[in-house]
XYZ file of C-alpha atoms in Angstrom:
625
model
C 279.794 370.621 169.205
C 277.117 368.632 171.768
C 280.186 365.768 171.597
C 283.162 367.870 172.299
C 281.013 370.539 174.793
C 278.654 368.001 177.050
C 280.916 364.678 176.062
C 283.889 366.234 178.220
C 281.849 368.176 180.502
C 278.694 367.185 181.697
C 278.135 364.068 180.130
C 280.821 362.415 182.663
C 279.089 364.102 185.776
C 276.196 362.544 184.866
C 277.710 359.149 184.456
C 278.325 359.267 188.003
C 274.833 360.259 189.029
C 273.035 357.825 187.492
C 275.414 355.130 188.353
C 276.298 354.721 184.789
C 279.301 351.857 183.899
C 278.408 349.796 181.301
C 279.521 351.026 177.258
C 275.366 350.419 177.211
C 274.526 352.121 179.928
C 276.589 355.182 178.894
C 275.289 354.951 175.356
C 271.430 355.180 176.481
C 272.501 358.147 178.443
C 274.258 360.068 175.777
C 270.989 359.422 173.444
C 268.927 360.275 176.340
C 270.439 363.993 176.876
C 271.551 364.472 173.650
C 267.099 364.409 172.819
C 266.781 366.399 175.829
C 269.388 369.333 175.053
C 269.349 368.974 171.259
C 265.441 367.728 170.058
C 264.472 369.095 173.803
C 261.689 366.896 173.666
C 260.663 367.911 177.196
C 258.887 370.582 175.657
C 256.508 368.326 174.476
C 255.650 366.501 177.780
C 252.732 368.634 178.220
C 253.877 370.371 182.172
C 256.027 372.862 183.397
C 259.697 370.723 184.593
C 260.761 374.473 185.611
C 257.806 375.021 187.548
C 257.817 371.556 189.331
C 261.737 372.535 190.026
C 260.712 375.842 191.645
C 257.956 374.092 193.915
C 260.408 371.173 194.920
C 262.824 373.744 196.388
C 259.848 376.407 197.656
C 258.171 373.905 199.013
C 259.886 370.743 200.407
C 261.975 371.941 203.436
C 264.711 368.767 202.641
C 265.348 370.802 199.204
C 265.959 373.582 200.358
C 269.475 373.275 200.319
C 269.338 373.492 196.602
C 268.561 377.431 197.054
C 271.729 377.602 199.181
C 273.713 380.539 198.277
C 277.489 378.506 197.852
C 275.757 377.153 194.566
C 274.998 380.552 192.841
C 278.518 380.352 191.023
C 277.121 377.241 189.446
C 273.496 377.760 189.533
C 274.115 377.315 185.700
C 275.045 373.912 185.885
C 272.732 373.080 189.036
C 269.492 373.675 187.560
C 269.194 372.011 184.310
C 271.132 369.080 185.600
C 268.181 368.694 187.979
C 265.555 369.433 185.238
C 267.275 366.288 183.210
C 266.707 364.112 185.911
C 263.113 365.111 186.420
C 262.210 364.558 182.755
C 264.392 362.024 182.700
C 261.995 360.041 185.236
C 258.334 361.228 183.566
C 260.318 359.855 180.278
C 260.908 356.272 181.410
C 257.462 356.016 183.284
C 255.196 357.591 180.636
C 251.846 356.636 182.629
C 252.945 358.981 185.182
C 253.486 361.859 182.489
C 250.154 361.420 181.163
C 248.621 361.213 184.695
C 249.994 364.677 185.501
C 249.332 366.027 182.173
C 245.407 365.246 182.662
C 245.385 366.216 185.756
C 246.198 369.551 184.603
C 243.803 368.993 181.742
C 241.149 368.948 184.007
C 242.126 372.186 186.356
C 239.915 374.953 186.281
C 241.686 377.839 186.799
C 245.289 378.705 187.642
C 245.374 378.013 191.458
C 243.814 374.696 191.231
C 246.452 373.982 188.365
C 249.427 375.335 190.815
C 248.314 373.119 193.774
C 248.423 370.318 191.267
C 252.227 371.102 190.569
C 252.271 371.668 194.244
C 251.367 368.026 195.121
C 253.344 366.415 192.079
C 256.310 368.335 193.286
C 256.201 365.882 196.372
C 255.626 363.039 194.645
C 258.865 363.707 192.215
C 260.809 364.920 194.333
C 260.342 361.187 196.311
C 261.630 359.944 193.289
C 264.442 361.977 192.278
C 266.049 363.006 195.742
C 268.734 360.588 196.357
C 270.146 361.597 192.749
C 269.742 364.831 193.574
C 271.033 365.342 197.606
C 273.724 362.475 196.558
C 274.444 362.607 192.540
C 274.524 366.253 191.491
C 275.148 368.129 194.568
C 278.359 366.758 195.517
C 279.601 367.767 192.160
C 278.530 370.963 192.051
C 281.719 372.322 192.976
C 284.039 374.790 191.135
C 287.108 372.807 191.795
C 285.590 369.438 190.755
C 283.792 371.162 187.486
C 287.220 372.769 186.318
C 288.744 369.300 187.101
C 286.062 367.683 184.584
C 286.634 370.043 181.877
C 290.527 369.447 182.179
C 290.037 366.008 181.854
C 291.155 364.184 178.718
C 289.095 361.575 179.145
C 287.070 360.885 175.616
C 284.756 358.455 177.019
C 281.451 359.380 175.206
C 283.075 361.492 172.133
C 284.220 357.328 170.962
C 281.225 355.464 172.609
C 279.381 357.515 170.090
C 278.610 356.121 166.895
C 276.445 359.018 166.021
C 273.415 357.653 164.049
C 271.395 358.832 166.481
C 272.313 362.589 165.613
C 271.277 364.564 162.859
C 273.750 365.794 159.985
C 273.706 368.653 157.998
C 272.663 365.988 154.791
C 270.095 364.887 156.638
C 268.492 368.517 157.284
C 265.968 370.107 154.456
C 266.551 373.302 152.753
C 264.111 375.213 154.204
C 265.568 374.788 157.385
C 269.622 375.254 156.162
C 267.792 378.869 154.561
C 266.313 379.806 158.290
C 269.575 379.013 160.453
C 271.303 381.129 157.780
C 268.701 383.842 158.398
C 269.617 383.164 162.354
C 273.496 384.775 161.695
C 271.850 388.170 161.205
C 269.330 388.060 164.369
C 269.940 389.099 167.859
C 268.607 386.088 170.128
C 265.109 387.670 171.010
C 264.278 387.547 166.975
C 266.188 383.995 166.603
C 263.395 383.137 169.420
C 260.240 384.754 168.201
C 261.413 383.481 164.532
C 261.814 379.593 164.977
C 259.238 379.714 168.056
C 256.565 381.088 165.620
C 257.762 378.424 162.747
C 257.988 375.473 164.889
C 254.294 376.473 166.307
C 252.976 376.482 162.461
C 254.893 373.210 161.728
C 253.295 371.426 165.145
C 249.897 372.643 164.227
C 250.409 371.355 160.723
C 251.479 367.935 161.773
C 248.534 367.671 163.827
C 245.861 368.512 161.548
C 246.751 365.845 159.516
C 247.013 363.354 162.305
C 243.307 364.135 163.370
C 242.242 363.933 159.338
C 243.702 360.480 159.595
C 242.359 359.291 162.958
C 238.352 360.795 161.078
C 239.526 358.315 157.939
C 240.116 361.192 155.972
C 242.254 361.627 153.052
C 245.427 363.775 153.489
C 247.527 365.499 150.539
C 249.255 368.678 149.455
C 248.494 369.719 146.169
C 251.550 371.809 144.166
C 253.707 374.082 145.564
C 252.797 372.686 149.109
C 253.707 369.039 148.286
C 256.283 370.117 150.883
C 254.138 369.128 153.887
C 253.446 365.574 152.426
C 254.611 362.696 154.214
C 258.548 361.992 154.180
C 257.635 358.119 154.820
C 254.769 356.086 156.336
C 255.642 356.844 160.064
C 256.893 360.505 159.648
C 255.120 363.308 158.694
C 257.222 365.879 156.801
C 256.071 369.213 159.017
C 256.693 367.059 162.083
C 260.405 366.447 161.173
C 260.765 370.023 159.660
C 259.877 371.349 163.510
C 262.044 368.942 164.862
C 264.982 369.891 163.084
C 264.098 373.679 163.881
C 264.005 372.852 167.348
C 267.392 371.890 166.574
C 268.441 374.953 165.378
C 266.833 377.051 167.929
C 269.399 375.059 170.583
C 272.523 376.100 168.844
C 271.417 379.632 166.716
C 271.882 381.931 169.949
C 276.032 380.933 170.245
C 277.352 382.181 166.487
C 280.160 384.329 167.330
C 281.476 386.787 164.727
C 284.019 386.238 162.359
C 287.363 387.614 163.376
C 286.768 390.310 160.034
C 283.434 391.403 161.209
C 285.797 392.901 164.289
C 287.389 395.035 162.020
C 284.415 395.914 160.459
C 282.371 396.473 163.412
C 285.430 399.082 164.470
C 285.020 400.889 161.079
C 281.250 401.164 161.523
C 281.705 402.575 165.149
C 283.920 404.921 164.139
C 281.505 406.455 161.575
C 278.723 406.451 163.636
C 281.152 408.259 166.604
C 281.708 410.854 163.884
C 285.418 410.876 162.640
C 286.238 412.545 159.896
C 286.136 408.965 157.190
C 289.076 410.276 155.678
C 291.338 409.455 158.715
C 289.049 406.363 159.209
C 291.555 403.939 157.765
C 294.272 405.260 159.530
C 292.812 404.810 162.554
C 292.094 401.422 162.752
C 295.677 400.491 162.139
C 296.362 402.860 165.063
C 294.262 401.053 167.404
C 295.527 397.488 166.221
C 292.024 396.148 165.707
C 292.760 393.368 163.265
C 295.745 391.939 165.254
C 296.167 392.450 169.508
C 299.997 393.633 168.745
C 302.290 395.325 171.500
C 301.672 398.895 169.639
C 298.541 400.761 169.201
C 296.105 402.605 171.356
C 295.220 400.185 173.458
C 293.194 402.068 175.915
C 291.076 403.996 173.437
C 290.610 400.508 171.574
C 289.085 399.035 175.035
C 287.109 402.036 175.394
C 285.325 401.759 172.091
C 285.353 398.277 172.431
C 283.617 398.014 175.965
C 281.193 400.866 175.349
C 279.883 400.756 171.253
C 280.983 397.259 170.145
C 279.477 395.321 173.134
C 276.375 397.801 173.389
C 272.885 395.800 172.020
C 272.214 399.609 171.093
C 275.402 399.951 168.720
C 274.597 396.315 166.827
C 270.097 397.548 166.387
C 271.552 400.682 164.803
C 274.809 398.758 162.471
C 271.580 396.193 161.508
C 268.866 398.791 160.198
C 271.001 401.989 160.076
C 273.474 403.645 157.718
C 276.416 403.705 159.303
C 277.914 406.017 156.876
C 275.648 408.515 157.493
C 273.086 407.754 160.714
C 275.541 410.522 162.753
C 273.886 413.576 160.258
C 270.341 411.962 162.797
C 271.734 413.590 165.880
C 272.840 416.580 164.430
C 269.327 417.456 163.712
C 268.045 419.847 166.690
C 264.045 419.078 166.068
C 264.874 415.317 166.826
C 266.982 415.090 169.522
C 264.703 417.362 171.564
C 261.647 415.142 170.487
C 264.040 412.411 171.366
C 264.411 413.739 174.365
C 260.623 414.986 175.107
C 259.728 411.273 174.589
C 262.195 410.031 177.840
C 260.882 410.387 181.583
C 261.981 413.071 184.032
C 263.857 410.436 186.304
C 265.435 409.721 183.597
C 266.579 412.789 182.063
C 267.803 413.448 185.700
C 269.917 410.413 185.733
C 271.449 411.079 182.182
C 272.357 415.115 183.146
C 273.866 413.877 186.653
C 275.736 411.393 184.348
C 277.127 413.742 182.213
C 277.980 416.768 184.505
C 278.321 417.319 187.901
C 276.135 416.102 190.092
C 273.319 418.691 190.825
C 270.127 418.843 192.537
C 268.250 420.511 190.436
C 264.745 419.345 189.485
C 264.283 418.416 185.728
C 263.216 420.838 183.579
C 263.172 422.010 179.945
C 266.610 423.965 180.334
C 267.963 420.755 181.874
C 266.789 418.600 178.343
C 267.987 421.585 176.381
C 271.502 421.094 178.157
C 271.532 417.548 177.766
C 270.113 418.278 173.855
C 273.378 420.824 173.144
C 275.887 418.140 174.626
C 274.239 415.674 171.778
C 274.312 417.805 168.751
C 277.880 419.056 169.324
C 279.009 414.883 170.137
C 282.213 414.197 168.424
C 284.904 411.529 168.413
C 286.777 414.235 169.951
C 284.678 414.274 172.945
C 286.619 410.522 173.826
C 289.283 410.935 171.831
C 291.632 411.448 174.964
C 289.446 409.118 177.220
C 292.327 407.398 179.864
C 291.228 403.535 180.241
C 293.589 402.434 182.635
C 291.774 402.946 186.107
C 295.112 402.867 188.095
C 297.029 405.001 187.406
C 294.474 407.447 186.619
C 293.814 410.642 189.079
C 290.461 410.953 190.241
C 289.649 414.058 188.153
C 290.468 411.383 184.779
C 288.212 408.543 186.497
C 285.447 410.743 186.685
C 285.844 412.423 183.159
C 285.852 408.797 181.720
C 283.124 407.700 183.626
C 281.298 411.344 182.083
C 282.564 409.954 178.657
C 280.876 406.259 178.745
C 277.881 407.827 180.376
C 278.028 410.435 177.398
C 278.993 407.692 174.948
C 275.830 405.082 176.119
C 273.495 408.543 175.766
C 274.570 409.146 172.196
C 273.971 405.568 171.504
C 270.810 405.427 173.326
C 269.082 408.275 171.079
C 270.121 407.082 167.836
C 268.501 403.599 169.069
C 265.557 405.300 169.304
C 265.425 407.289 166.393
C 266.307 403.997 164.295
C 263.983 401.662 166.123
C 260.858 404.241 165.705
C 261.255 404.124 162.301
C 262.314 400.879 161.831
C 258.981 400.199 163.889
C 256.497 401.885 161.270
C 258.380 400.607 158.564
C 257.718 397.271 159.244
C 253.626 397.693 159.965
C 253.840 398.421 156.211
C 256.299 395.338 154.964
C 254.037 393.255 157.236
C 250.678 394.358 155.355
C 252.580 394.239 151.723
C 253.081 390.791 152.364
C 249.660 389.923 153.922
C 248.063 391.412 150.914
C 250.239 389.803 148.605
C 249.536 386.966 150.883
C 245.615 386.702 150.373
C 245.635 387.948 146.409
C 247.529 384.163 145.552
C 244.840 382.424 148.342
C 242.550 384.186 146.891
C 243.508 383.886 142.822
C 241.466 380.349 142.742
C 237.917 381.757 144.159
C 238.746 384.893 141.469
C 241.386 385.003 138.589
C 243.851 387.683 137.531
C 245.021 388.538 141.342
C 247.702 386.402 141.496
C 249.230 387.610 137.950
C 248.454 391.331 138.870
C 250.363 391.077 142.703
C 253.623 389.049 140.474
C 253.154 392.139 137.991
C 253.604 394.451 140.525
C 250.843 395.809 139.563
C 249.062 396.242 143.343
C 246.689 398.846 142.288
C 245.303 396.657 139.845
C 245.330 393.881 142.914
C 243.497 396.246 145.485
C 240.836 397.371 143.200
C 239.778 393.428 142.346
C 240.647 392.742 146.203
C 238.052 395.613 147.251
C 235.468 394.600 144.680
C 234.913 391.688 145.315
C 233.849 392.861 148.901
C 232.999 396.714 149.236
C 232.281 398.473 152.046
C 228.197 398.481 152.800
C 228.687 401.729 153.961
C 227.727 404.478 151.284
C 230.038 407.254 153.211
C 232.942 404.945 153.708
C 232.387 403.347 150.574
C 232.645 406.783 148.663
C 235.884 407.809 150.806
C 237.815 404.463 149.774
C 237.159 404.593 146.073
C 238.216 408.162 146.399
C 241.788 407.219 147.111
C 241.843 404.586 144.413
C 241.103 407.499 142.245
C 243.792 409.192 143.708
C 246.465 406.347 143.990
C 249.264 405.435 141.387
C 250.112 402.168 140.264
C 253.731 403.874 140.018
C 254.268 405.536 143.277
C 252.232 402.327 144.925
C 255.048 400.133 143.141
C 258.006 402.677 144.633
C 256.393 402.857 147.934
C 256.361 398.944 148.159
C 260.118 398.660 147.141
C 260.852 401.399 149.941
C 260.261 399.746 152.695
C 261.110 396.430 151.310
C 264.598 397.417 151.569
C 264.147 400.092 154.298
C 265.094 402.670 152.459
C 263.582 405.822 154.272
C 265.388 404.671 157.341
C 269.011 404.397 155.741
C 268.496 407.314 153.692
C 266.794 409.743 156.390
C 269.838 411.911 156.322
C 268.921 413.515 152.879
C 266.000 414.863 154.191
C 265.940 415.124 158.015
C 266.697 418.801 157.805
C 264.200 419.817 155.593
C 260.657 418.876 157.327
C 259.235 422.239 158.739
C 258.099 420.290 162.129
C 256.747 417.466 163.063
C 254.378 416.125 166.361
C 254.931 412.036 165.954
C 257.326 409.113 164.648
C 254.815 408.689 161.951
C 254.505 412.370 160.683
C 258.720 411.761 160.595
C 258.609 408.580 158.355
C 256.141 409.743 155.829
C 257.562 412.920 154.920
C 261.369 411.053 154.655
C 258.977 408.076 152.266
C 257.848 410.439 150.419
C 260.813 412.260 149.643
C 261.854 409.295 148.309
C 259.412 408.437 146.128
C 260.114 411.965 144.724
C 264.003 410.786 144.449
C 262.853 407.851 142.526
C 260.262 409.384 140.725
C 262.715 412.037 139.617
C 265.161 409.621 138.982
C 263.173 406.862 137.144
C 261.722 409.696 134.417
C 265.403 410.875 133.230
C 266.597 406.828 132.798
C 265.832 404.980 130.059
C 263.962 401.969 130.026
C 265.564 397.987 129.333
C 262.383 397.256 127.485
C 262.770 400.501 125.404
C 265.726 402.504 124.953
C 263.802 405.636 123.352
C 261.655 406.196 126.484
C 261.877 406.410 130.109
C 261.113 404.189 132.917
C 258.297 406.693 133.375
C 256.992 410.003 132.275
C 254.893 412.764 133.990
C 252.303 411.664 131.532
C 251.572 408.241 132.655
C 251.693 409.348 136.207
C 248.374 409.995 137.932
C 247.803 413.566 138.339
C 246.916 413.712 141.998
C 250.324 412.172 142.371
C 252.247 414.751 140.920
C 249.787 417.467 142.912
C 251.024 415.526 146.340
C 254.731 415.869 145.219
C 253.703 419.707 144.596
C 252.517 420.083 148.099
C 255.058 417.690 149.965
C 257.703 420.466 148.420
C 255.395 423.341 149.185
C 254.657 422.655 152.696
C 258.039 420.521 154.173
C 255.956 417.814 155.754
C 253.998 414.854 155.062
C 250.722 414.763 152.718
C 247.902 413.207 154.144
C 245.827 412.384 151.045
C 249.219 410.921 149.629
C 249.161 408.272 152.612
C 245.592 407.076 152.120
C 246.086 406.943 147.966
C 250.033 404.941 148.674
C 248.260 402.357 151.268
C 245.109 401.533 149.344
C 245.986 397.827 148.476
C 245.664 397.633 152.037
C 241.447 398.726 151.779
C 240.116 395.468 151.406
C 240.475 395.026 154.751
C 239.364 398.367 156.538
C 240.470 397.856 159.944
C 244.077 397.342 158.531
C 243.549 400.505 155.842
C 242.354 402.851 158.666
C 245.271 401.657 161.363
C 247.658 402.003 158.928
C 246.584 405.882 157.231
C 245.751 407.362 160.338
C 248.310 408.512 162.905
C 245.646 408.397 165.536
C 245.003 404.792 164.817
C 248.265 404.202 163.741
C 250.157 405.027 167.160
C 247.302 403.812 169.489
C 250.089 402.186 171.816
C 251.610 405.653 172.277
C 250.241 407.331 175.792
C 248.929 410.672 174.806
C 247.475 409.327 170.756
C 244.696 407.226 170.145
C 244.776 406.009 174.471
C 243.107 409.561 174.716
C 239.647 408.893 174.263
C 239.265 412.737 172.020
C 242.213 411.641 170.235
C 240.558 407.943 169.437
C 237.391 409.423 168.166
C 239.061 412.204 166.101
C 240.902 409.547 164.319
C 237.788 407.364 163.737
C 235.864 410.482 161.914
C 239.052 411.404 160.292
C 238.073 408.609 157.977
């Protein structure tokens, strides 16, 4: 892809800035910017090459021509061509790259560090100016780029003898297992993801470099042997970040499969509300799978421009149920605390949207409005939408413009419902695993943790976690062992599973219309968890077991009988039991902090203006402990 993408495109533009004729000369150059794009080792030059840009053409008045406005149609191209050529420089004069880099080493605070990029902005910009004013610019023309990419020239696709790129053989397994994990991330969790990993990997690599340079010996003992060194010059972590960096250049352009179309058609459909039976039929009307002369072509686009392409439609497709997330906006008590949750401006905005314009002010009625509209959403509702702007009358322009704004509000509020659960869901998968985490670390200093966390038996796990350090407290003390009274190691086991596999989210539907009422995201999620738990529970005790056909998987005997009282109540009462939350979290109590954000909504949804940000609210949560 780098050969066939930058050796026909931008490669040859840069040929001609840096004066580049020679098969040698070319050669170095494709290396150079295939390390620069690909390994981007400019990350690791220690300075800011964007911020020394944006200086150069704030600061210098003979570069200001760079800001013109007849380049923003190929700003694109513009600015990282110019970023090559100033790391190009600091790579080919390394003295001066270190001299900057302690320079801003030894700054003191921010401004002194900015008038340092200030003054090196002048001094690179001496250096890099005529390539600039008399290399790129002159190129940076529509005309000439188009020309470029036209051109059948394969000058650097067979100069290349490609040793100096990496192969898939030549790639671990670890890193093959996280690009695959890239195909089902959006590109802000691709970032985080390999940022995070290539951090860890850096820090590895140099932690051993420092044990060396202190004549210490290095090693990884077992299942970590994976950080020892590949050879005598490389370090294993520092090749495994390299080849993430890799990764992390090309993981944001996977496209989907021409079948995942189809699919992601089907899936809007379901979540738009048609009836499935007439599902299939539909999608040959529209002529999804192939663009053929017949078909609804207009109601295609529609769908198409407004749920395919919405980031909105592929959160809900990723955590949701497709089948049956629409049953989440039929439910009256969570639109409106949907809606509650959204600013006046904005409710305004969505009601002028949707209806005529009116100057009213926003009030209750106006959410209640804008709350009816939601609950009675069908396909129907765009169904008869007319795409084609043209020939439309105004009166059909602005009913399609009321059905996209109509559409993007649906879409919108299921997005939120989703992501707030999805949210709380994953506080919990993230403690499971750091608990899991710290019983194998901590297996050597005491035995038995390890085997009880790969038994699944977490109870077990918590109570050896917690003894080994208990709270000093008598009061708090008291409270905690409490709950391990009350816990389960069966419902504990369930509840762990749950969220593993998000399973209160995609099944919310069962149960949405049964809680009595509920105040928060987190009263919400615990009453549809523990509904499920119930499902499982009730479930689990009529199946029998692999290990032993004449009993069940479990029986109301070997259940703990505070765990059948908080099923009682859950059932009696239609919302969430509080006791049951402290007894399902407490592999968690070992660490308190964690154990007390996590089982107390005051604590829990701190970040939420009006919770735990309200100082009464903050302390009622730290005595509800």
């Amino acid at each position: 892809g780098f050969l066939s993408k930058a050796g026909k495109r931008n490669l040859p533009i840069l040929a001609k800035v840096f004066n580049c004729t020679s098969e040698d000369e070319k050669r170095t150059l494709l290396t150079n910017y295939y390390n620069y794009t690909v390994y981007k080792d400019y990350k690791n030059m220690g300075f800011s090459i964007k911020t020394l840009r944006e200086h150069i053409t704030a600061d210098i008045p003979e570069a200001f021509i760079i800001r013109d406005k007849k380049y923003d149609s190929v700003r694109g191209k513009l600015n990282p061509f110019i970023d090559f050529v100033i790391a190009d420089y600091y790579m080919r004069n390394p003295d001066q790259n270190k001299r900057l880099v302690e320079q801003l080493r030894a700054s003191e605070n921010e401004v002194a560090k900015d008038k340092i990029y200030r003054n090196e902005a002048g001094f690179i910009w001496g250096k890099v100016k005529d390539l600039v004013l008399n290399g790129i610019l002159p190129e940076m023309d529509s005309d000439k780029i188009r020309k470029n990419v036209l051109n059948k020239d394969e000058d650097f696709v067979e100069l290349s003898d490609r040793n100096f790129m990496i192969t898939s053989e030549g790639v671990s397994v670890f890193v093959k297992i996280i690009h695959l994990m890239t195909l089902f991330m959006d590109g802000k969790e691709i970032n985080i993801l390999l940022t995070s990993l290539i951090n860890k990997f850096e820090n590895i690599t140099a932690f051993i470099k420092v044990l060396k340079e202190e004549g210490l010996e290095t090693g990884f003992l077992g299942g970590y042997s994976f950080f020892n060194e590949k050879d005598k010059d490389v370090i294993n972590s520092e090749e495994v970040a390299k080849q993430l960096r890799i990764v992390n250049s090309f993981a944001h352009m996977s496209k989907p499969s021409a079948n995942a179309k189809y699919v992601m058609f089907e899936d809007a459909l379901y979540i738009l509300g048609m009836d499935p039976e007439e599902i299939d039929d539909k999608l040959e009307y529209l002529a999804v799978v192939v663009c053929a002369k017949d078909g609804d072509h207009g109601l295609r686009n529609f769908i198409a421009n407004n749920v395919l392409e919405s980031d909105r439609f592929k959160y809900i497709v990723r955590y949701g149920n497709t089948r049956k997330i629409k049953k989440l906006v039929e439910n009256e008590k969570v639109v409106s605390f949907v809606l509650k949750d959204i600013p006046d401006a904005q409710i305004l905005r969505y009601y002028n949207s949707i209806n005529e314009t009116t100057k009213m002010e926003c009030t209750e009625k106006m959410r209640k409005m804008i709350s009816e509209r939601l609950l009675n959403f069908s396909y129907a509702d765009i169904e008869n939408v007319r795409q084609n702007d043209k020939d439309a009358t105004p009166k059909e322009q602005e009913e399609k413009r009321q059905k996209q704004a109509l559409t993007r509000l649906y879409l919108a509020v299921l997005y939120l419902i989703v992501k707030n659960l999805v949210n709380i869901n994953s506080r919990y998968f993230l403690a499971f695993h750091c608990a899991e985490r710290d019983a194998i670390l901590l297996d050597d200093v005491h035995n038995g943790l390890k085997a009880a966390v790969e038994g699944k038996d977490y109870l077990k796990a918590a109570q050896e976690l917690y003894n080994r350090n208990p709270q000093k407290k008598k009061r708090v003390d008291e409270y905690i062992r409490a709950d391990m009274n009350n816990a389960d190691r069966y419902a504990i086991r369930v509840f762990r599973n749950k969220i593993e596999h998000l399973d209160a989210v995609r099944n919310a539907d069962l149960y949405i219309n049964d809680i009595k009422e509920f105040k928060s995201w987190f009263e919400l999620y615990h009453y549809l968890l523990q509904r499920r738990i119930v499902a499982q529970y009730e479930f689990d005790s009529k199946l029998p077991s692999k290990n032993d056909p004449t009993r069940m998987v479990i029986s109301e005997e070997e259940l703990n009988p505070q765990t059948l009282r908080y099923f009682s109540l859950l059932d009696k009462y239609k919302c969430p039991c509080k006791d049951f939350i402290k007894a399902l979290c407490v592999p968690f109590a070992y660490n308190l902090p964690r154990y007390k954000n996590l089982t107390i909504e005051g604590l829990f949804d701190k970040n939420r203006p009006g919770s735990a940000n309200d100082e009464q609210a903050g302390e009622a949560a730290e005595e509800n402990v």
